[in-house]
Amino acid sequence: METYSFEDFVGDRDVFFAEHFNKKPLLHKGALAGRLHDLPSVGQLDDLLALEVAPTSYLRVTKGGKGVPSSAYTRTVARGAALAEAVSADKVYELFRSGGTVTWNSLNHILPSTRRLTEPFADAFACPTEVVLFVTPAGNDGFAPHHDSIDVFVVQVNGTKTWKVWGTPQVRPGDEGSHTLEELGEPVIEVTLTPGDVLYVPHGTPHAAAANREMSLHLSVGVQPRRWRDLLRETVDAIVADEAFHGFPSLDGDQEPTAVTALAARLRLLQDRLAAVDPASEARRLAGTGRVRGGAARPREFERLSAADTLAPGAGVRRSAVPVQIGASDGARTSLFVKGHRLAVPDAVAAALRALESGPAVTAATFFPGVSETRSLRAAQGLARLGVLEVADEKRT
Ligand SMILES: [Fe+2]
């Protein structure tokens, strides 16, 4: 499957952050030319509409610049005793044929290829990233001039679409709004995007788009950079999760003087805890939380378990980041506490684990010294399934 880097979309990363990010639009013609085969295609959209469980909240139809009520393209179906809304493909096609634009929101929640597309953006910006797909019929007027509250990277996948983008204003309120062509004047970019082109539109930047003589399919990767207020809220949330802040006080009535004293104490405690935060490690933690939002992170547990099952005797193994508490020995076996589980392993295995905490990787066949290769391999596999060991070098067999 195609893997994209952030540079694939924006060109030189340093130039992008110095000159364009948050400042002005960027057009990168041919950025992904010839590398679109894994992205959603027109044919895949037919498959999506045919899904019996297509979530109606993800699909939107707009016509003449206005949203079409979902009741115009959904039907009610019985699921057991309950009733549910389902997408009616025929009605969606009819609306499209008569000039409607079909939008799939948060397609990265549904399609692995678009989830993969969010990864370089989630990594570069450490913030929530969503992919919205727009499919517009030939000759459609598309969207009238407006601005969005998020930064958008447009990727043209099928057909062509003509864009006008105006300058990014100095002061931006951070919400959505519409404009008239008269008030906007001359655009700074006017271009017909062809498959593989990428266009960056900073939040608050007016833009308009229209399809040409063929159906247009483009993806908008929307990134919502976290503002200071969002980041600081996360820091305070992490602090007040401590049980010192669990109380449920009454702040009025007869208890007021006591409550005020208690509040003053909690505010002082919060100040002390905030003062003790190490900015460097908190910045790393906040970057991490920004990258693992829903829709972007991909758990690889099945892959990991499958790799543990097929671990080769010559494969290198090392300690993972999973915390392990090594307990006391009863003379033959040592207790381990891992992910809430307690298990007992031969003392030599516990010693091997201790050695791996700071030592180099070893092969699975020699991890458990003094026993047969097969038994050592079994022990390494067991600990790899638990996540305590990980493969250090997949090339060794
Ligand atoms: Fe927009």
Coordinates of N, CA, C and O and ligand atoms in Angstrom, one line a residue, residues 134 143-150 152 154 163 176-177 201 205-209 218 220, ligand 1:
F134 N -15.3 14.7 -1.4 CA -16.3 15.4 -2.1 C -16.4 14.8 -3.5 O -15.4 14.7 -4.2
F143 N -19.1 25.0 -4.5 CA -19.3 25.8 -3.3 C -19.1 27.3 -3.6 O -18.1 27.6 -4.3
A144 N -20.0 28.1 -3.2 CA -19.8 29.6 -3.3 C -18.6 30.0 -2.4 O -18.3 29.2 -1.5
P145 N -18.1 31.2 -2.5 CA -17.0 31.6 -1.7 C -17.3 31.5 -0.2 O -18.3 32.0 0.2
H146 N -16.4 30.9 0.5 CA -16.6 30.8 2.0 C -15.2 30.5 2.6 O -14.2 30.3 1.9
H147 N -15.2 30.6 3.9 CA -14.0 30.1 4.6 C -14.3 29.1 5.7 O -15.5 29.1 6.2
D148 N -13.3 28.3 6.0 CA -13.6 27.2 7.0 C -12.8 27.5 8.3 O -11.8 28.3 8.3
S149 N -13.1 26.8 9.3 CA -12.4 27.0 10.6 C -11.2 26.2 10.8 O -10.5 26.2 11.8
I150 N -10.9 25.3 9.8 CA -9.8 24.4 9.9 C -8.8 24.6 8.7 O -9.3 25.1 7.7
V152 N -7.0 23.1 5.5 CA -7.4 22.1 4.6 C -6.3 21.8 3.6 O -5.8 22.8 3.0
V154 N -6.2 20.0 0.1 CA -7.1 19.4 -1.0 C -6.2 18.5 -1.8 O -5.2 18.9 -2.3
W163 N -10.4 26.1 -8.8 CA -10.4 26.7 -7.5 C -10.0 28.2 -7.6 O -9.2 28.5 -8.4
E176 N -16.6 29.6 10.7 CA -16.9 29.5 9.3 C -17.6 30.7 8.9 O -18.2 31.4 9.7
G177 N -17.6 31.0 7.6 CA -18.3 32.2 7.1 C -18.4 32.2 5.6 O -17.7 31.5 4.9
V201 N -5.1 25.3 2.0 CA -5.8 26.5 2.3 C -5.9 26.7 3.8 O -6.5 25.9 4.5
T205 N -9.3 31.3 5.3 CA -9.0 31.8 3.9 C -10.1 31.6 3.0 O -10.6 30.5 2.8
P206 N -10.7 32.7 2.4 CA -11.8 32.5 1.4 C -11.4 31.6 0.2 O -10.3 31.8 -0.3
H207 N -12.3 30.8 -0.2 CA -12.1 29.9 -1.4 C -13.4 29.5 -2.0 O -14.5 29.5 -1.3
A208 N -13.4 29.2 -3.3 CA -14.6 28.7 -4.0 C -14.1 27.7 -5.0 O -12.9 27.7 -5.5
A209 N -15.0 26.7 -5.4 CA -14.5 25.7 -6.3 C -15.7 25.3 -7.2 O -16.9 25.3 -6.7
H218 N -12.5 14.8 -5.0 CA -11.3 15.3 -4.3 C -11.5 15.0 -2.8 O -12.6 14.8 -2.3
S220 N -10.4 16.3 1.1 CA -9.9 17.4 1.9 C -9.4 16.8 3.2 O -10.2 16.2 3.9
Ligands
FE1 FE -14.3 24.8 2.1

